[in-house]
């Protein structure tokens, strides 16, 4: 088995000019790369058979005032050896060009376009340089994450238009959908090109809900930004706040007590539970089979009312804080939860057998919206969608956080990549979550629930400006990544948020090809991605 | 078939199994109540998200589940603003959604109600002041009813909506 030294050694042997650097918390090795040699190093790291590596995150930082210039950081997850590698390049002064890796590593496509929009840095060689986050009416030259850009000055408007990709030919027509589209759903625009019934091409146009979250983080201090993280994507309240808290805890060197970690895992599993139960019902509903939807709606409500009774919030808002959790559970509650979940599991199992016995439903789900393993890997897809397409990757097992180091998590895996596989991953995870919650309740340690982050209103360790940490959490949708960089006096210099939706959205464009438009809502529901978490 | 019937019988009626709204009683603005008169017994809603975190959407969805079952009060969700009596708007209005919101407002036939749902729609909440947020909903379209909360509980939403329909949420 290859250890952490070996990939570092292999990289250095292949590229002698690499400089390994210390710094950055969160368990990874980091290399400073010359700008010119970046594509070669990234390709070597990404394509090497030994590692099964994927581009997990790509982010830029405007380093002013610490250093004149910007820097870019590429996080590769080496899934075979369960290691992380960060490659960093630094741009000097007014240099705004960086080499694009998209021609060789497809997963970088949205990241590089996002960086161009938010920082005004240009990925040289990127095949598609249209605007992504900045819609056509944003004035020229507005790049909100540049340090000189005022956070609170509302943008003006200009005239402009967006070029969609067109397929031309006899009988080909386009169907525009959104931003405001059917049902109670978030806004997004979908442009279908169809010839007859089957979809030939789908182009997404998102970022309608861009609220400037990453810039808002920079106006807050390290310890008071948790409520903002909770509101990035409301359905993933615990996932996002936990990822944020972990990054800050690494940065300031704070150890969360064992009971705090157990409670965090418990709340994260409850969140997974109510979302997955709701999704199973919603998938059935999109085939017009409304009976499971009604039952699942009832079961989901049951879990959310349980959340409410335990913490005072149906979405588990305010349970995480830097250093631990704010809500403790009484011994009485710890015996009540497993009983309630036992009843729920019994109820859900009966429903599962009703769903499985409906052949017309299964016929509709099978072979619909297939995302092949190859496409999933090229897009570095994560979470439920990835596990349904044969990507065996779950942070709870691979990079344990909170209490998962002490739990054996069984990862649900399917290979077909169709709607049914995604539904079955959810069903399996519902049972696994119930099992984990019961185990957590049974083995809940005693002790404090949070470490005190403020002794005489000082952090245990005040991070130097420019220090940063990474953190990863397996939310119910998949891998949530946070990069938090400290500024002067406990402020936040930069906070990069990556919801799993950001990497999974582009993949949906490939999963729908060849399907008919009436199946699109079903496929979309089986992915169930967040618009808010994607748009930020 | 037998399995489905058995399950339904075993489950029974779950409607109304939720804690009563504890939100302080605020009577609806008389002007809004007057405007809502044509919609008594039947209120068709189009939900518009202009930048929320999607928690408000989840609670609106919960209203339609068998536990809250808003349809028993004649409250329904429309897929198009042209079929709607009322717009429920969530979230601060982002620069990218501003035009869409104004369009939707124009497309909704008169008479119509606009309901601002959640703190963000009322005062931009956490996102106040951001370069990408152009203000609360009432800066762009006239708002008749406000339902505060982050997010408001389904019972709180139902209480206001039933009041608009001239009914009371008693269970």
Coordinates of N, CA, C and O in Angstrom, one line a residue, chain B residues 7-151:
Chain B
X7 N -51.7 -1.3 4.7 CA -50.8 -0.2 5.1 C -51.6 1.1 5.4 O -51.4 1.8 6.4
X8 N -52.6 1.4 4.5 CA -53.4 2.6 4.7 C -54.2 2.4 6.0 O -54.4 3.4 6.8
X9 N -54.8 1.3 6.2 CA -55.6 1.1 7.4 C -54.8 1.2 8.7 O -55.2 1.8 9.6
X10 N -53.6 0.6 8.6 CA -52.7 0.6 9.8 C -52.3 2.1 10.1 O -52.2 2.4 11.2
X11 N -52.0 2.9 9.0 CA -51.6 4.2 9.2 C -52.7 5.1 9.8 O -52.4 5.9 10.7
X12 N -53.9 5.0 9.3 CA -55.0 5.8 9.7 C -54.8 7.2 9.2 O -54.1 7.5 8.3
X13 N -55.6 8.1 9.9 CA -55.5 9.5 9.5 C -54.5 10.2 10.3 O -54.5 10.2 11.5
X14 N -53.5 10.8 9.6 CA -52.4 11.5 10.3 C -52.6 13.1 10.3 O -51.9 13.8 10.9
X15 N -53.6 13.5 9.5 CA -53.8 15.0 9.3 C -54.0 15.6 10.7 O -54.8 15.1 11.5
X16 N -53.3 16.7 10.9 CA -53.5 17.4 12.2 C -52.5 17.0 13.3 O -52.6 17.6 14.4
X17 N -51.7 16.0 13.0 CA -50.8 15.6 14.0 C -49.5 16.5 14.0 O -48.4 16.0 13.6
X18 N -49.7 17.7 14.5 CA -48.5 18.6 14.6 C -48.8 19.5 15.7 O -50.0 19.8 16.0
X19 N -47.7 20.1 16.3 CA -47.9 21.0 17.4 C -48.6 22.3 16.8 O -48.2 22.8 15.8
X20 N -49.5 22.8 17.6 CA -50.1 24.1 17.2 C -49.1 25.2 17.1 O -48.1 25.2 17.8
X21 N -49.4 26.1 16.2 CA -48.5 27.2 16.0 C -48.4 28.0 17.3 O -49.4 28.4 17.9
X22 N -47.2 28.3 17.6 CA -46.9 29.1 18.9 C -46.6 30.6 18.5 O -46.2 31.3 19.4
X23 N -46.6 30.9 17.2 CA -46.3 32.2 16.8 C -47.3 33.2 17.4 O -48.5 32.9 17.5
X24 N -46.8 34.4 17.8 CA -47.7 35.4 18.4 C -48.8 35.7 17.3 O -48.5 35.9 16.1
X25 N -50.0 35.9 17.8 CA -51.1 36.2 16.9 C -51.0 37.6 16.4 O -51.1 38.5 17.1
X26 N -50.8 37.7 15.1 CA -50.8 39.0 14.5 C -51.9 39.1 13.5 O -51.9 38.3 12.6
X27 N -52.9 39.9 13.7 CA -54.0 39.9 12.8 C -53.5 40.5 11.4 O -52.7 41.4 11.4
X28 N -54.1 40.0 10.4 CA -53.7 40.4 9.1 C -54.2 41.8 8.8 O -55.3 42.2 9.3
X29 N -53.4 42.6 8.2 CA -53.7 43.9 7.8 C -55.0 44.0 7.1 O -55.3 43.2 6.2
X30 N -55.9 44.9 7.6 CA -57.3 44.9 7.0 C -57.3 45.1 5.5 O -58.2 44.5 4.8
X31 N -56.4 45.9 5.0 CA -56.4 46.1 3.5 C -56.1 44.7 2.8 O -56.7 44.4 1.8
X32 N -55.2 44.0 3.4 CA -54.9 42.7 2.8 C -56.1 41.7 2.9 O -56.4 41.0 2.0
X33 N -56.7 41.8 4.1 CA -57.9 40.9 4.3 C -59.0 41.2 3.3 O -59.7 40.3 2.8
X34 N -59.1 42.5 3.0 CA -60.1 43.0 2.0 C -59.8 42.4 0.7 O -60.6 41.9 -0.1
X35 N -58.5 42.5 0.3 CA -58.0 42.0 -1.0 C -58.2 40.5 -1.1 O -58.3 40.0 -2.2
X36 N -58.1 39.8 0.0 CA -58.2 38.4 0.0 C -59.6 37.8 -0.1 O -59.8 36.6 -0.3
X37 N -60.6 38.8 0.0 CA -62.0 38.3 0.0 C -62.4 37.4 -1.1 O -63.1 36.4 -0.9
X38 N -62.0 37.8 -2.4 CA -62.4 36.9 -3.5 C -61.8 35.5 -3.4 O -62.3 34.6 -4.1
X39 N -60.8 35.3 -2.6 CA -60.2 33.9 -2.5 C -60.6 33.1 -1.3 O -60.0 32.1 -1.0
X40 N -61.7 33.5 -0.7 CA -62.2 32.7 0.4 C -62.6 31.3 -0.1 O -63.1 31.1 -1.2
X41 N -62.2 30.3 0.7 CA -62.5 28.9 0.4 C -61.6 28.3 -0.7 O -61.5 27.1 -0.8
X42 N -60.9 29.2 -1.4 CA -60.0 28.7 -2.5 C -58.9 29.7 -2.7 O -59.1 30.8 -3.2
X43 N -57.7 29.2 -2.5 CA -56.5 30.1 -2.7 C -55.5 29.3 -3.4 O -55.0 28.3 -3.0
X44 N -55.2 29.8 -4.6 CA -54.2 29.1 -5.4 C -52.9 29.9 -5.4 O -52.8 31.1 -5.7
X45 N -51.8 29.2 -5.0 CA -50.5 29.9 -4.7 C -49.5 29.5 -5.8 O -49.4 28.3 -6.2
X46 N -48.7 30.5 -6.2 CA -47.5 30.2 -7.0 C -46.3 30.6 -6.1 O -46.3 31.7 -5.6
X47 N -45.4 29.7 -5.9 CA -44.3 29.9 -5.0 C -43.1 30.4 -5.9 O -42.8 29.9 -6.9
X48 N -42.5 31.6 -5.4 CA -41.4 32.1 -6.2 C -40.2 32.3 -5.2 O -40.3 32.9 -4.2
X49 N -39.1 31.6 -5.6 CA -37.9 31.7 -4.8 C -37.0 32.7 -5.5 O -36.6 32.6 -6.6
X50 N -36.7 33.8 -4.7 CA -35.8 34.8 -5.3 C -34.4 34.8 -4.7 O -33.7 35.8 -4.8
X51 N -34.0 33.7 -4.1 CA -32.7 33.6 -3.5 C -32.7 33.1 -2.1 O -31.7 33.3 -1.3
X52 N -33.7 32.3 -1.7 CA -33.7 31.7 -0.3 C -32.7 30.6 -0.2 O -32.1 30.1 -1.2
X53 N -32.5 30.1 1.0 CA -31.6 29.0 1.2 C -32.3 27.6 1.0 O -31.7 26.6 1.3
X54 N -33.5 27.6 0.6 CA -34.4 26.5 0.3 C -35.1 25.8 1.5 O -35.8 24.9 1.4
X55 N -34.8 26.4 2.7 CA -35.5 25.9 3.9 C -37.0 26.3 3.8 O -37.9 25.5 4.1
X56 N -37.3 27.5 3.3 CA -38.7 28.0 3.2 C -39.4 27.1 2.2 O -40.6 26.8 2.4
X57 N -38.7 26.7 1.1 CA -39.3 25.8 0.1 C -39.7 24.5 0.7 O -40.8 23.9 0.5
X58 N -38.8 24.0 1.6 CA -39.1 22.7 2.2 C -40.3 22.8 3.1 O -41.1 21.8 3.2
X59 N -40.5 23.9 3.8 CA -41.6 24.1 4.7 C -42.9 24.3 3.8 O -44.0 23.8 4.2
X60 N -42.8 24.9 2.7 CA -44.0 25.0 1.8 C -44.4 23.7 1.3 O -45.5 23.3 1.2
X61 N -43.3 22.9 0.9 CA -43.6 21.5 0.5 C -44.3 20.7 1.6 O -45.2 19.9 1.4
X62 N -43.8 20.9 2.8 CA -44.4 20.2 4.0 C -45.9 20.5 4.1 O -46.7 19.7 4.6
X63 N -46.3 21.7 3.8 CA -47.7 22.1 3.9 C -48.6 21.2 3.1 O -49.8 21.0 3.4
X64 N -48.0 20.6 2.0 CA -48.8 19.8 1.1 C -48.8 18.3 1.5 O -49.4 17.5 0.9
X65 N -48.0 18.0 2.6 CA -48.0 16.5 3.0 C -49.2 16.2 3.8 O -50.0 17.1 4.2
X66 N -49.5 14.9 4.0 CA -50.7 14.5 4.7 C -50.9 15.0 6.1 O -52.0 15.1 6.6
X67 N -49.8 15.4 6.7 CA -49.9 15.9 8.1 C -50.5 17.3 8.2 O -51.4 17.5 9.0
X68 N -50.1 18.2 7.3 CA -50.6 19.5 7.3 C -51.8 19.7 6.3 O -52.7 20.4 6.6
X69 N -51.6 19.0 5.2 CA -52.7 18.9 4.2 C -53.4 20.2 4.0 O -54.6 20.3 4.3
X70 N -52.7 21.2 3.4 CA -53.3 22.5 3.2 C -54.5 22.4 2.3 O -55.4 23.3 2.3
X71 N -54.6 21.4 1.5 CA -55.7 21.3 0.5 C -57.1 21.2 1.2 O -58.1 21.6 0.6
X72 N -57.1 20.7 2.4 CA -58.4 20.6 3.1 C -59.0 22.0 3.4 O -60.1 22.1 3.7
X73 N -58.1 23.1 3.3 CA -58.6 24.4 3.4 C -58.8 25.1 2.1 O -59.0 26.3 2.0
X74 N -58.6 24.4 1.0 CA -58.8 25.0 -0.3 C -57.5 25.7 -0.8 O -57.6 26.4 -1.7
X75 N -56.4 25.4 -0.2 CA -55.1 26.0 -0.6 C -54.4 25.0 -1.5 O -54.2 23.9 -1.2
X76 N -54.1 25.5 -2.7 CA -53.5 24.7 -3.7 C -52.3 25.4 -4.3 O -52.2 26.6 -4.2
X77 N -51.4 24.6 -4.9 CA -50.2 25.2 -5.5 C -50.3 25.1 -7.0 O -50.7 24.1 -7.6
X78 N -50.0 26.2 -7.7 CA -50.1 26.2 -9.2 C -48.7 26.2 -9.8 O -47.8 26.6 -9.2
X79 N -48.7 25.6 -11.0 CA -47.4 25.5 -11.6 C -47.0 26.7 -12.4 O -45.9 26.9 -12.8
X80 N -48.0 27.6 -12.6 CA -47.8 28.8 -13.4 C -48.3 30.0 -12.7 O -49.4 29.9 -12.1
X81 N -47.6 31.1 -12.7 CA -48.2 32.3 -12.1 C -49.5 32.7 -12.7 O -50.3 33.4 -12.1
X82 N -49.7 32.3 -14.0 CA -51.0 32.7 -14.6 C -52.2 32.0 -14.0 O -53.3 32.4 -14.3
X83 N -52.0 31.0 -13.3 CA -53.1 30.3 -12.6 C -53.2 30.6 -11.2 O -54.0 30.0 -10.4
X84 N -52.4 31.6 -10.7 CA -52.3 31.9 -9.3 C -53.2 33.0 -8.8 O -53.4 34.0 -9.5
X85 N -53.6 32.9 -7.5 CA -54.3 34.1 -6.9 C -53.3 34.8 -6.0 O -53.4 36.0 -5.8
X86 N -52.3 34.1 -5.5 CA -51.3 34.7 -4.6 C -49.9 34.2 -5.0 O -49.7 33.1 -5.4
X87 N -48.9 35.1 -4.8 CA -47.5 34.7 -4.9 C -47.0 34.6 -3.5 O -47.1 35.5 -2.7
X88 N -46.3 33.5 -3.3 CA -45.5 33.4 -2.0 C -44.1 33.6 -2.4 O -43.5 32.7 -3.1
X89 N -43.4 34.6 -1.9 CA -42.1 34.9 -2.3 C -41.1 34.6 -1.2 O -41.4 35.1 0.0
X90 N -40.1 33.9 -1.4 CA -39.1 33.6 -0.4 C -37.7 34.1 -0.8 O -37.4 34.2 -1.9
X91 N -36.9 34.5 0.2 CA -35.6 34.8 0.0 C -35.4 36.3 -0.3 O -36.3 37.0 -0.7
X92 N -34.1 36.8 -0.1 CA -33.8 38.2 -0.5 C -33.9 38.2 -2.0 O -33.6 37.2 -2.6
X93 N -34.1 39.4 -2.6 CA -34.2 39.4 -4.1 C -32.8 39.6 -4.6 O -32.2 40.7 -4.4
X94 N -32.2 38.6 -5.3 CA -30.9 38.8 -5.8 C -30.9 39.6 -7.2 O -32.0 39.6 -7.8
X95 N -29.7 40.1 -7.5 CA -29.7 40.9 -8.8 C -30.2 40.0 -10.0 O -30.8 40.5 -10.9
X96 N -29.8 38.7 -9.9 CA -30.2 37.9 -11.1 C -31.6 37.5 -11.1 O -32.2 37.2 -12.2
X97 N -32.3 37.6 -10.0 CA -33.7 37.2 -9.9 C -34.7 38.4 -10.0 O -35.9 38.2 -10.1
X98 N -34.1 39.6 -9.9 CA -35.0 40.8 -9.8 C -36.0 40.9 -10.9 O -37.2 41.0 -10.8
X99 N -35.4 40.7 -12.2 CA -36.3 40.8 -13.3 C -37.3 39.7 -13.4 O -38.5 39.9 -13.7
X100 N -36.9 38.5 -13.0 CA -37.8 37.4 -13.0 C -39.0 37.6 -12.1 O -40.2 37.3 -12.4
X101 N -38.7 38.2 -10.9 CA -39.8 38.4 -9.9 C -40.8 39.5 -10.5 O -42.0 39.3 -10.4
X102 N -40.2 40.5 -11.1 CA -41.1 41.5 -11.7 C -42.0 40.9 -12.8 O -43.2 41.3 -12.9
X103 N -41.4 40.1 -13.6 CA -42.1 39.4 -14.7 C -43.2 38.6 -14.1 O -44.4 38.7 -14.6
X104 N -42.9 37.8 -13.1 CA -43.9 36.9 -12.5 C -45.1 37.7 -12.0 O -46.2 37.4 -12.1
X105 N -44.7 38.8 -11.3 CA -45.8 39.7 -10.8 C -46.7 40.2 -11.9 O -47.9 40.2 -11.7
X106 N -46.1 40.6 -13.0 CA -46.9 41.1 -14.1 C -47.8 40.0 -14.7 O -48.9 40.2 -15.1
X107 N -47.3 38.8 -14.7 CA -48.0 37.6 -15.3 C -49.1 37.2 -14.5 O -50.0 36.5 -15.0
X108 N -49.1 37.5 -13.2 CA -50.2 37.0 -12.3 C -51.4 37.8 -12.5 O -51.3 39.1 -12.4
X109 N -52.6 37.2 -12.8 CA -53.8 38.0 -13.0 C -54.2 38.8 -11.7 O -54.1 38.2 -10.6
X110 N -54.8 39.9 -11.9 CA -55.4 40.7 -10.8 C -56.8 40.1 -10.5 O -57.4 39.6 -11.5
X111 N -57.3 40.2 -9.4 CA -56.7 40.7 -8.2 C -55.7 39.6 -7.6 O -55.9 38.4 -7.8
X112 N -54.6 40.1 -7.0 CA -53.6 39.1 -6.5 C -53.0 39.6 -5.2 O -53.1 40.8 -4.9
X113 N -52.6 38.6 -4.4 CA -51.9 38.9 -3.2 C -50.4 38.5 -3.3 O -50.1 37.6 -4.0
X114 N -49.6 39.3 -2.6 CA -48.2 38.9 -2.5 C -47.9 38.6 -1.0 O -48.1 39.5 -0.2
X115 N -47.4 37.4 -0.8 CA -47.0 37.0 0.6 C -45.5 36.9 0.7 O -44.9 36.1 0.0
X116 N -44.9 37.6 1.6 CA -43.4 37.5 1.8 C -43.2 36.5 2.9 O -43.7 36.7 4.0
X117 N -42.6 35.4 2.5 CA -42.4 34.3 3.5 C -41.0 34.2 4.0 O -40.0 34.1 3.2
X118 N -40.8 34.3 5.3 CA -39.5 34.2 5.9 C -38.8 35.5 6.1 O -39.1 36.5 5.4
X119 N -37.8 35.5 7.0 CA -37.1 36.7 7.3 C -36.4 37.3 6.1 O -36.3 38.6 6.0
X120 N -35.8 36.5 5.3 CA -35.1 37.0 4.1 C -35.9 37.8 3.2 O -35.5 38.9 2.7
X121 N -37.2 37.3 3.0 CA -38.1 38.0 2.0 C -38.5 39.4 2.7 O -38.8 40.3 2.0
X122 N -38.6 39.4 4.0 CA -39.1 40.6 4.7 C -38.0 41.6 4.8 O -38.2 42.8 4.6
X123 N -36.8 41.2 5.2 CA -35.7 42.2 5.5 C -34.3 41.7 5.0 O -33.3 42.3 5.5
X124 N -34.3 40.8 4.2 CA -33.0 40.2 3.6 C -32.2 39.4 4.6 O -31.2 38.8 4.2
X125 N -32.6 39.3 5.8 CA -31.9 38.5 6.8 C -30.4 38.6 6.8 O -29.9 39.7 6.9
X126 N -29.8 37.4 6.8 CA -28.3 37.3 6.8 C -27.6 38.0 5.6 O -26.5 38.3 5.6
X127 N -28.4 38.2 4.5 CA -27.8 38.6 3.3 C -27.9 40.1 3.0 O -27.6 40.5 2.0
X128 N -28.3 40.8 4.0 CA -28.6 42.2 3.9 C -27.3 42.9 3.6 O -26.2 42.6 4.1
X129 N -27.4 43.8 2.6 CA -26.2 44.6 2.2 C -25.3 44.0 1.2 O -24.4 44.7 0.7
X130 N -25.5 42.7 0.8 CA -24.5 42.1 -0.1 C -24.6 42.8 -1.5 O -25.7 43.3 -1.9
X131 N -23.5 42.8 -2.2 CA -23.5 43.4 -3.5 C -24.5 42.7 -4.5 O -24.9 43.3 -5.5
X132 N -24.9 41.4 -4.2 CA -25.7 40.7 -5.1 C -27.2 40.7 -4.7 O -28.0 40.1 -5.3
X133 N -27.5 41.4 -3.6 CA -28.9 41.4 -3.1 C -29.5 42.8 -3.3 O -28.9 43.8 -2.8
X134 N -30.6 42.9 -4.0 CA -31.1 44.3 -4.3 C -32.2 44.7 -3.3 O -32.7 45.8 -3.5
X135 N -32.4 43.9 -2.3 CA -33.3 44.4 -1.3 C -34.4 43.4 -1.0 O -34.6 42.4 -1.7
X136 N -35.2 43.7 0.0 CA -36.3 42.8 0.3 C -37.4 42.8 -0.8 O -37.4 43.7 -1.6
X137 N -38.4 41.9 -0.7 CA -39.4 41.8 -1.7 C -40.2 43.1 -1.9 O -40.4 43.5 -3.1
X138 N -40.5 43.8 -0.8 CA -41.4 44.9 -1.0 C -40.7 46.1 -1.7 O -41.3 47.1 -1.9
X139 N -39.4 46.0 -1.9 CA -38.8 47.1 -2.7 C -39.1 46.9 -4.2 O -39.0 47.9 -5.0
X140 N -39.5 45.7 -4.6 CA -39.7 45.5 -6.0 C -41.2 45.3 -6.4 O -41.6 45.7 -7.4
X141 N -42.0 44.6 -5.5 CA -43.4 44.4 -5.7 C -44.1 44.7 -4.4 O -43.5 44.5 -3.4
X142 N -45.4 45.2 -4.5 CA -46.1 45.5 -3.3 C -46.4 44.2 -2.5 O -46.9 43.2 -3.1
X143 N -46.1 44.2 -1.2 CA -46.3 43.0 -0.4 C -47.5 43.2 0.5 O -47.7 44.3 1.1
X144 N -48.4 42.2 0.6 CA -49.7 42.4 1.4 C -49.5 41.7 2.7 O -50.0 42.2 3.7
X145 N -48.9 40.5 2.8 CA -48.8 39.8 4.0 C -47.4 39.3 4.2 O -46.7 39.0 3.3
X146 N -47.0 39.4 5.5 CA -45.6 39.0 5.9 C -45.7 37.8 6.9 O -46.4 37.9 7.9
X147 N -44.9 36.8 6.6 CA -44.8 35.7 7.6 C -43.4 35.5 8.1 O -42.6 35.0 7.3
X148 N -43.1 36.0 9.3 CA -41.7 36.0 9.7 C -41.2 34.6 10.2 O -42.1 33.7 10.4
X149 N -39.9 34.4 10.3 CA -39.4 33.2 10.8 C -38.2 32.8 9.9 O -38.1 33.2 8.7
X150 N -37.3 31.9 10.4 CA -36.2 31.5 9.6 C -35.9 30.0 9.8 O -35.1 29.7 10.5
X151 N -36.6 29.2 9.1 CA -37.8 29.5 8.3 C -39.0 29.4 9.2 O -39.0 28.8 10.3

